[in-house]
Amino acid sequence: MKHLGTVLMMWAHPDDETYLAGGLSAALTDAGHRVVCVTATRGAAGGDADVRSIELEAALTVLGVTEHHWLEYDDGACASVDPAEAANRLGRLLDDVRPDTVITFGQDGFTGHPDHRAVSEWTDRAVAGAREKPLLLHPVARSQPLDADLDDNFNVFELGRPRVCADDELALLLELEDELLDRKVEALLRQWSQTGGLVEAVGLDRYRTWVSQEAFAPPQTT
């Protein structure tokens, strides 16, 4: 991870940042890296926006992330945003932060959510136009899910499935345990409006195992 340098992460909704890269964020901040988080919407389509905003800030505090930007787009409507306008906004952030690494959704959006896919497009455009080209990484899945039954029973990938990579395609794999896993889970529990129902349904131990892995790969080449 030391080669990642300053990291800028771009997500669509509160809780994306913790589910997909909470362990990485905690590990990076613990090691003294600068981590900047960008969230496109306040998640109003999935709950009270004020609650979700407060929960996200609490989660970022647990992860050690002190720099956060809201883009203030409408939840569920990112696909209708002018991608050039959104990319220009992200481009200004890139010029300001000058990250060594950018982490965001791939074209699959990880879960297929249209907002996720839109953020991926905006980020691709912004990175392509940046004065300094950062390393771009996407969260991906491994060939063996940690809990396929949970994924299916709770329709996690109802809108679409993530890109699956073999281990030799990965740029980074985190198998979280002990303190890092505790931090990630605590950050997720701080977003109880989004995570509480699942935790209560499957139990905390099973939930911990389900979120204990994070895998990242460069963009897929065509």
PDB file of C-alpha atoms in Angstrom:
ATOM      1  CA  MET A   1       0.000   0.000   0.000  1.00  0.00           C
ATOM      2  CA  LYS A   2       2.929   2.365   0.451  1.00  0.00           C
ATOM      3  CA  HIS A   3       2.998   2.904  -3.320  1.00  0.00           C
ATOM      4  CA  LEU A   4      -0.559   4.302  -3.326  1.00  0.00           C
ATOM      5  CA  GLY A   5       0.570   7.653  -1.902  1.00  0.00           C
ATOM      6  CA  THR A   6      -2.198  10.241  -1.587  1.00  0.00           C
ATOM      7  CA  VAL A   7      -5.525   8.572  -2.363  1.00  0.00           C
ATOM      8  CA  LEU A   8      -8.721  10.180  -3.651  1.00  0.00           C
ATOM      9  CA  MET A   9     -11.841   7.992  -3.423  1.00  0.00           C
ATOM     10  CA  MET A  10     -15.009   8.802  -5.348  1.00  0.00           C
ATOM     11  CA  TRP A  11     -18.328   7.174  -4.412  1.00  0.00           C
ATOM     12  CA  ALA A  12     -22.043   7.624  -5.027  1.00  0.00           C
ATOM     13  CA  HIS A  13     -23.773   7.170  -1.642  1.00  0.00           C
ATOM     14  CA  PRO A  14     -22.959   7.154   2.059  1.00  0.00           C
ATOM     15  CA  ASP A  15     -21.751   3.650   3.011  1.00  0.00           C
ATOM     16  CA  ASP A  16     -20.157   2.899  -0.411  1.00  0.00           C
ATOM     17  CA  GLU A  17     -16.854   4.154   0.963  1.00  0.00           C
ATOM     18  CA  THR A  18     -16.934   1.811   3.956  1.00  0.00           C
ATOM     19  CA  TYR A  19     -18.321  -1.312   2.332  1.00  0.00           C
ATOM     20  CA  LEU A  20     -15.881  -1.198  -0.575  1.00  0.00           C
ATOM     21  CA  ALA A  21     -12.780   0.413   0.930  1.00  0.00           C
ATOM     22  CA  GLY A  22     -13.221   0.918   4.674  1.00  0.00           C
ATOM     23  CA  GLY A  23     -10.370  -1.382   5.592  1.00  0.00           C
ATOM     24  CA  LEU A  24      -8.101   0.207   3.018  1.00  0.00           C
ATOM     25  CA  SER A  25      -8.974   3.705   4.220  1.00  0.00           C
ATOM     26  CA  ALA A  26      -8.183   2.787   7.821  1.00  0.00           C
ATOM     27  CA  ALA A  27      -4.904   1.116   6.867  1.00  0.00           C
ATOM     28  CA  LEU A  28      -3.852   4.094   4.767  1.00  0.00           C
ATOM     29  CA  THR A  29      -4.645   6.717   7.387  1.00  0.00           C
ATOM     30  CA  ASP A  30      -2.921   4.615  10.054  1.00  0.00           C
ATOM     31  CA  ALA A  31       0.191   4.633   7.857  1.00  0.00           C
ATOM     32  CA  GLY A  32       0.062   8.415   7.480  1.00  0.00           C
ATOM     33  CA  HIS A  33      -1.354   8.593   3.964  1.00  0.00           C
ATOM     34  CA  ARG A  34      -3.671  11.402   2.945  1.00  0.00           C
ATOM     35  CA  VAL A  35      -7.108  10.022   2.031  1.00  0.00           C
ATOM     36  CA  VAL A  36      -9.757  12.276   0.507  1.00  0.00           C
ATOM     37  CA  CYS A  37     -13.316  10.974   0.133  1.00  0.00           C
ATOM     38  CA  VAL A  38     -15.904  12.323  -2.325  1.00  0.00           C
ATOM     39  CA  THR A  39     -19.600  11.395  -2.123  1.00  0.00           C
ATOM     40  CA  ALA A  40     -21.916  12.285  -4.993  1.00  0.00           C
ATOM     41  CA  THR A  41     -25.251  12.193  -3.114  1.00  0.00           C
ATOM     42  CA  ARG A  42     -26.545  12.211   0.454  1.00  0.00           C
ATOM     43  CA  GLY A  43     -28.460   8.980  -0.111  1.00  0.00           C
ATOM     44  CA  ALA A  44     -31.958  10.436   0.244  1.00  0.00           C
ATOM     45  CA  ALA A  45     -33.510   7.644  -1.832  1.00  0.00           C
ATOM     46  CA  GLY A  46     -32.376   5.115   0.752  1.00  0.00           C
ATOM     47  CA  GLY A  47     -33.245   6.971   3.954  1.00  0.00           C
ATOM     48  CA  ASP A  48     -33.261  10.347   5.658  1.00  0.00           C
ATOM     49  CA  ALA A  49     -30.517  12.435   4.057  1.00  0.00           C
ATOM     50  CA  ASP A  50     -29.665  14.254   7.289  1.00  0.00           C
ATOM     51  CA  VAL A  51     -29.304  10.966   9.150  1.00  0.00           C
ATOM     52  CA  ARG A  52     -27.192   9.437   6.423  1.00  0.00           C
ATOM     53  CA  SER A  53     -24.957  12.513   6.299  1.00  0.00           C
ATOM     54  CA  ILE A  54     -24.324  12.382  10.039  1.00  0.00           C
ATOM     55  CA  GLU A  55     -23.736   8.637   9.890  1.00  0.00           C
ATOM     56  CA  LEU A  56     -21.208   9.009   7.084  1.00  0.00           C
ATOM     57  CA  GLU A  57     -19.217  11.628   8.930  1.00  0.00           C
ATOM     58  CA  ALA A  58     -19.163   9.360  11.989  1.00  0.00           C
ATOM     59  CA  ALA A  59     -17.946   6.446   9.881  1.00  0.00           C
ATOM     60  CA  LEU A  60     -15.173   8.510   8.323  1.00  0.00           C
ATOM     61  CA  THR A  61     -14.028   9.549  11.793  1.00  0.00           C
ATOM     62  CA  VAL A  62     -13.673   5.876  12.743  1.00  0.00           C
ATOM     63  CA  LEU A  63     -11.646   5.268   9.571  1.00  0.00           C
ATOM     64  CA  GLY A  64      -9.398   8.275  10.197  1.00  0.00           C
ATOM     65  CA  VAL A  65     -10.508  10.146   7.070  1.00  0.00           C
ATOM     66  CA  THR A  66     -10.657  13.878   7.751  1.00  0.00           C
ATOM     67  CA  GLU A  67     -11.170  15.285   4.235  1.00  0.00           C
ATOM     68  CA  HIS A  68     -14.578  14.801   2.671  1.00  0.00           C
ATOM     69  CA  HIS A  69     -16.506  16.502  -0.134  1.00  0.00           C
ATOM     70  CA  TRP A  70     -20.206  16.272  -1.031  1.00  0.00           C
ATOM     71  CA  LEU A  71     -21.154  16.823  -4.673  1.00  0.00           C
ATOM     72  CA  GLU A  72     -24.837  17.320  -3.706  1.00  0.00           C
ATOM     73  CA  TYR A  73     -26.380  15.470  -6.633  1.00  0.00           C
ATOM     74  CA  ASP A  74     -29.797  13.854  -6.235  1.00  0.00           C
ATOM     75  CA  ASP A  75     -29.760  10.230  -5.148  1.00  0.00           C
ATOM     76  CA  GLY A  76     -31.000   8.003  -7.954  1.00  0.00           C
ATOM     77  CA  ALA A  77     -30.498  10.699 -10.590  1.00  0.00           C
ATOM     78  CA  CYS A  78     -26.754  10.654 -11.207  1.00  0.00           C
ATOM     79  CA  ALA A  79     -27.254   9.030 -14.613  1.00  0.00           C
ATOM     80  CA  SER A  80     -29.177  12.144 -15.722  1.00  0.00           C
ATOM     81  CA  VAL A  81     -26.382  14.545 -14.688  1.00  0.00           C
ATOM     82  CA  ASP A  82     -24.353  16.016 -17.543  1.00  0.00           C
ATOM     83  CA  PRO A  83     -21.234  13.822 -17.340  1.00  0.00           C
ATOM     84  CA  ALA A  84     -19.020  16.596 -18.665  1.00  0.00           C
ATOM     85  CA  GLU A  85     -20.161  18.950 -15.889  1.00  0.00           C
ATOM     86  CA  ALA A  86     -19.626  16.340 -13.190  1.00  0.00           C
ATOM     87  CA  ALA A  87     -16.251  15.373 -14.639  1.00  0.00           C
ATOM     88  CA  ASN A  88     -15.162  19.008 -14.629  1.00  0.00           C
ATOM     89  CA  ARG A  89     -16.004  19.248 -10.928  1.00  0.00           C
ATOM     90  CA  LEU A  90     -14.030  16.104 -10.185  1.00  0.00           C
ATOM     91  CA  GLY A  91     -11.221  17.379 -12.388  1.00  0.00           C
ATOM     92  CA  ARG A  92     -10.906  20.469 -10.221  1.00  0.00           C
ATOM     93  CA  LEU A  93     -10.644  18.220  -7.176  1.00  0.00           C
ATOM     94  CA  LEU A  94      -7.954  16.168  -8.899  1.00  0.00           C
ATOM     95  CA  ASP A  95      -5.991  19.315  -9.657  1.00  0.00           C
ATOM     96  CA  ASP A  96      -6.364  20.460  -6.052  1.00  0.00           C
ATOM     97  CA  VAL A  97      -5.592  17.166  -4.286  1.00  0.00           C
ATOM     98  CA  ARG A  98      -3.099  15.832  -6.873  1.00  0.00           C
ATOM     99  CA  PRO A  99      -3.616  12.216  -5.806  1.00  0.00           C
ATOM    100  CA  ASP A 100      -1.230   9.445  -6.649  1.00  0.00           C
ATOM    101  CA  THR A 101      -4.144   6.992  -6.694  1.00  0.00           C
ATOM    102  CA  VAL A 102      -7.857   7.285  -7.449  1.00  0.00           C
ATOM    103  CA  ILE A 103     -10.265   4.578  -6.286  1.00  0.00           C
ATOM    104  CA  THR A 104     -13.829   4.387  -7.560  1.00  0.00           C
ATOM    105  CA  PHE A 105     -16.338   2.030  -9.160  1.00  0.00           C
ATOM    106  CA  GLY A 106     -15.561   0.278 -12.394  1.00  0.00           C
ATOM    107  CA  GLN A 107     -18.015   0.436 -15.275  1.00  0.00           C
ATOM    108  CA  ASP A 108     -20.009  -2.367 -13.607  1.00  0.00           C
ATOM    109  CA  GLY A 109     -20.700  -0.106 -10.611  1.00  0.00           C
ATOM    110  CA  PHE A 110     -19.902  -3.149  -8.424  1.00  0.00           C
ATOM    111  CA  THR A 111     -23.634  -3.685  -7.793  1.00  0.00           C
ATOM    112  CA  GLY A 112     -24.869  -2.357 -11.123  1.00  0.00           C
ATOM    113  CA  HIS A 113     -26.497   0.690  -9.509  1.00  0.00           C
ATOM    114  CA  PRO A 114     -26.935   3.447 -12.136  1.00  0.00           C
ATOM    115  CA  ASP A 115     -25.520   6.065  -9.740  1.00  0.00           C
ATOM    116  CA  HIS A 116     -22.401   3.944  -9.251  1.00  0.00           C
ATOM    117  CA  ARG A 117     -21.968   3.558 -12.992  1.00  0.00           C
ATOM    118  CA  ALA A 118     -22.399   7.285 -13.522  1.00  0.00           C
ATOM    119  CA  VAL A 119     -19.705   8.093 -10.935  1.00  0.00           C
ATOM    120  CA  SER A 120     -17.411   5.654 -12.732  1.00  0.00           C
ATOM    121  CA  GLU A 121     -17.955   7.491 -16.021  1.00  0.00           C
ATOM    122  CA  TRP A 122     -17.389  10.903 -14.435  1.00  0.00           C
ATOM    123  CA  THR A 123     -14.177   9.708 -12.831  1.00  0.00           C
ATOM    124  CA  ASP A 124     -12.858   8.178 -16.054  1.00  0.00           C
ATOM    125  CA  ARG A 125     -13.424  11.484 -17.815  1.00  0.00           C
ATOM    126  CA  ALA A 126     -11.808  13.466 -15.008  1.00  0.00           C
ATOM    127  CA  VAL A 127      -8.743  11.219 -14.844  1.00  0.00           C
ATOM    128  CA  ALA A 128      -8.357  11.309 -18.633  1.00  0.00           C
ATOM    129  CA  GLY A 129      -8.284  15.107 -18.521  1.00  0.00           C
ATOM    130  CA  ALA A 130      -6.079  15.465 -15.444  1.00  0.00           C
ATOM    131  CA  ARG A 131      -2.719  17.205 -15.764  1.00  0.00           C
ATOM    132  CA  GLU A 132      -1.084  14.434 -13.765  1.00  0.00           C
ATOM    133  CA  LYS A 133      -2.384  10.904 -14.367  1.00  0.00           C
ATOM    134  CA  PRO A 134      -2.970   8.979 -11.112  1.00  0.00           C
ATOM    135  CA  LEU A 135      -3.138   5.233 -10.728  1.00  0.00           C
ATOM    136  CA  LEU A 136      -6.806   4.224 -11.116  1.00  0.00           C
ATOM    137  CA  LEU A 137      -8.153   1.236  -9.177  1.00  0.00           C
ATOM    138  CA  HIS A 138     -11.612  -0.338  -8.992  1.00  0.00           C
ATOM    139  CA  PRO A 139     -13.131  -2.587  -6.318  1.00  0.00           C
ATOM    140  CA  VAL A 140     -13.672  -6.050  -7.769  1.00  0.00           C
ATOM    141  CA  ALA A 141     -14.821  -9.476  -6.633  1.00  0.00           C
ATOM    142  CA  ARG A 142     -12.810 -12.664  -6.361  1.00  0.00           C
ATOM    143  CA  SER A 143     -13.973 -15.888  -7.965  1.00  0.00           C
ATOM    144  CA  GLN A 144     -15.068 -17.378  -4.630  1.00  0.00           C
ATOM    145  CA  PRO A 145     -17.551 -15.136  -2.760  1.00  0.00           C
ATOM    146  CA  LEU A 146     -17.220 -14.940   0.988  1.00  0.00           C
ATOM    147  CA  ASP A 147     -20.939 -15.634   1.471  1.00  0.00           C
ATOM    148  CA  ALA A 148     -22.806 -16.350  -1.767  1.00  0.00           C
ATOM    149  CA  ASP A 149     -25.988 -17.296   0.105  1.00  0.00           C
ATOM    150  CA  LEU A 150     -26.114 -13.907   1.820  1.00  0.00           C
ATOM    151  CA  ASP A 151     -25.522 -12.143  -1.514  1.00  0.00           C
ATOM    152  CA  ASP A 152     -28.409 -14.043  -3.102  1.00  0.00           C
ATOM    153  CA  ASN A 153     -30.843 -14.022  -0.197  1.00  0.00           C
ATOM    154  CA  PHE A 154     -30.567 -10.253   0.275  1.00  0.00           C
ATOM    155  CA  ASN A 155     -30.451  -9.356  -3.453  1.00  0.00           C
ATOM    156  CA  VAL A 156     -27.125  -7.578  -3.079  1.00  0.00           C
ATOM    157  CA  PHE A 157     -26.474  -7.848  -6.801  1.00  0.00           C
ATOM    158  CA  GLU A 158     -30.039  -7.482  -8.020  1.00  0.00           C
ATOM    159  CA  LEU A 159     -29.057  -4.696 -10.453  1.00  0.00           C
ATOM    160  CA  GLY A 160     -25.824  -6.257 -11.640  1.00  0.00           C
ATOM    161  CA  ARG A 161     -22.760  -8.145 -10.521  1.00  0.00           C
ATOM    162  CA  PRO A 162     -19.216  -6.896 -10.066  1.00  0.00           C
ATOM    163  CA  ARG A 163     -16.281  -7.714 -12.252  1.00  0.00           C
ATOM    164  CA  VAL A 164     -14.637 -10.927 -11.076  1.00  0.00           C
ATOM    165  CA  CYS A 165     -10.836 -11.110 -11.106  1.00  0.00           C
ATOM    166  CA  ALA A 166      -8.359 -13.897 -10.555  1.00  0.00           C
ATOM    167  CA  ASP A 167      -5.862 -13.156  -7.820  1.00  0.00           C
ATOM    168  CA  ASP A 168      -3.052 -12.563 -10.306  1.00  0.00           C
ATOM    169  CA  GLU A 169      -5.119  -9.725 -11.832  1.00  0.00           C
ATOM    170  CA  LEU A 170      -5.412  -7.854  -8.541  1.00  0.00           C
ATOM    171  CA  ALA A 171      -3.374  -4.798  -7.669  1.00  0.00           C
ATOM    172  CA  LEU A 172      -4.291  -5.062  -4.000  1.00  0.00           C
ATOM    173  CA  LEU A 173      -6.014  -7.609  -1.769  1.00  0.00           C
ATOM    174  CA  LEU A 174      -6.869  -6.966   1.868  1.00  0.00           C
ATOM    175  CA  GLU A 175      -8.035  -9.872   4.008  1.00  0.00           C
ATOM    176  CA  LEU A 176      -9.060  -7.963   7.096  1.00  0.00           C
ATOM    177  CA  GLU A 177      -8.757  -9.250  10.619  1.00  0.00           C
ATOM    178  CA  ASP A 178      -8.257  -8.013  14.155  1.00  0.00           C
ATOM    179  CA  GLU A 179      -8.073  -4.237  14.552  1.00  0.00           C
ATOM    180  CA  LEU A 180      -8.586  -3.302  10.898  1.00  0.00           C
ATOM    181  CA  LEU A 181     -11.681  -5.470  10.630  1.00  0.00           C
ATOM    182  CA  ASP A 182     -12.940  -4.058  13.935  1.00  0.00           C
ATOM    183  CA  ARG A 183     -12.544  -0.530  12.542  1.00  0.00           C
ATOM    184  CA  LYS A 184     -14.362  -1.318   9.325  1.00  0.00           C
ATOM    185  CA  VAL A 185     -17.237  -3.016  11.112  1.00  0.00           C
ATOM    186  CA  GLU A 186     -17.496  -0.163  13.614  1.00  0.00           C
ATOM    187  CA  ALA A 187     -17.661   2.327  10.734  1.00  0.00           C
ATOM    188  CA  LEU A 188     -20.421   0.274   9.130  1.00  0.00           C
ATOM    189  CA  LEU A 189     -22.330   0.078  12.400  1.00  0.00           C
ATOM    190  CA  ARG A 190     -22.146   3.870  12.651  1.00  0.00           C
ATOM    191  CA  GLN A 191     -24.288   3.809   9.491  1.00  0.00           C
ATOM    192  CA  TRP A 192     -26.980   1.817  11.235  1.00  0.00           C
ATOM    193  CA  SER A 193     -29.831   3.115   9.073  1.00  0.00           C
ATOM    194  CA  GLN A 194     -28.246   1.179   6.203  1.00  0.00           C
ATOM    195  CA  THR A 195     -26.561  -1.734   7.945  1.00  0.00           C
ATOM    196  CA  GLY A 196     -28.675  -2.461  11.007  1.00  0.00           C
ATOM    197  CA  GLY A 197     -31.324  -4.569   9.314  1.00  0.00           C
ATOM    198  CA  LEU A 198     -28.760  -6.890   7.743  1.00  0.00           C
ATOM    199  CA  VAL A 199     -26.722  -7.199  10.937  1.00  0.00           C
ATOM    200  CA  GLU A 200     -29.848  -8.112  12.897  1.00  0.00           C
ATOM    201  CA  ALA A 201     -30.920 -10.613  10.227  1.00  0.00           C
ATOM    202  CA  VAL A 202     -27.653 -12.562   9.864  1.00  0.00           C
ATOM    203  CA  GLY A 203     -25.832 -11.842  13.133  1.00  0.00           C
ATOM    204  CA  LEU A 204     -22.723  -9.792  13.728  1.00  0.00           C
ATOM    205  CA  ASP A 205     -20.238 -12.663  13.315  1.00  0.00           C
ATOM    206  CA  ARG A 206     -21.514 -13.621   9.889  1.00  0.00           C
ATOM    207  CA  TYR A 207     -21.687  -9.962   8.875  1.00  0.00           C
ATOM    208  CA  ARG A 208     -18.066  -9.431   9.974  1.00  0.00           C
ATOM    209  CA  THR A 209     -16.920 -12.313   7.797  1.00  0.00           C
ATOM    210  CA  TRP A 210     -18.950 -11.025   4.837  1.00  0.00           C
ATOM    211  CA  VAL A 211     -17.188  -7.616   4.879  1.00  0.00           C
ATOM    212  CA  SER A 212     -13.706  -8.910   5.726  1.00  0.00           C
ATOM    213  CA  GLN A 213     -12.214  -8.768   2.245  1.00  0.00           C
ATOM    214  CA  GLU A 214     -11.430  -5.928  -0.166  1.00  0.00           C
ATOM    215  CA  ALA A 215      -9.960  -6.469  -3.612  1.00  0.00           C
ATOM    216  CA  PHE A 216      -8.887  -3.853  -6.158  1.00  0.00           C
ATOM    217  CA  ALA A 217      -7.739  -4.073  -9.761  1.00  0.00           C
ATOM    218  CA  PRO A 218      -6.766  -1.661 -12.536  1.00  0.00           C
ATOM    219  CA  PRO A 219      -9.412  -0.845 -15.147  1.00  0.00           C
ATOM    220  CA  GLN A 220     -10.282  -3.658 -17.501  1.00  0.00           C
ATOM    221  CA  THR A 221      -8.638  -3.317 -20.892  1.00  0.00           C
ATOM    222  CA  THR A 222     -10.651  -4.051 -24.009  1.00  0.00           C
TER     223      THR A 222
END
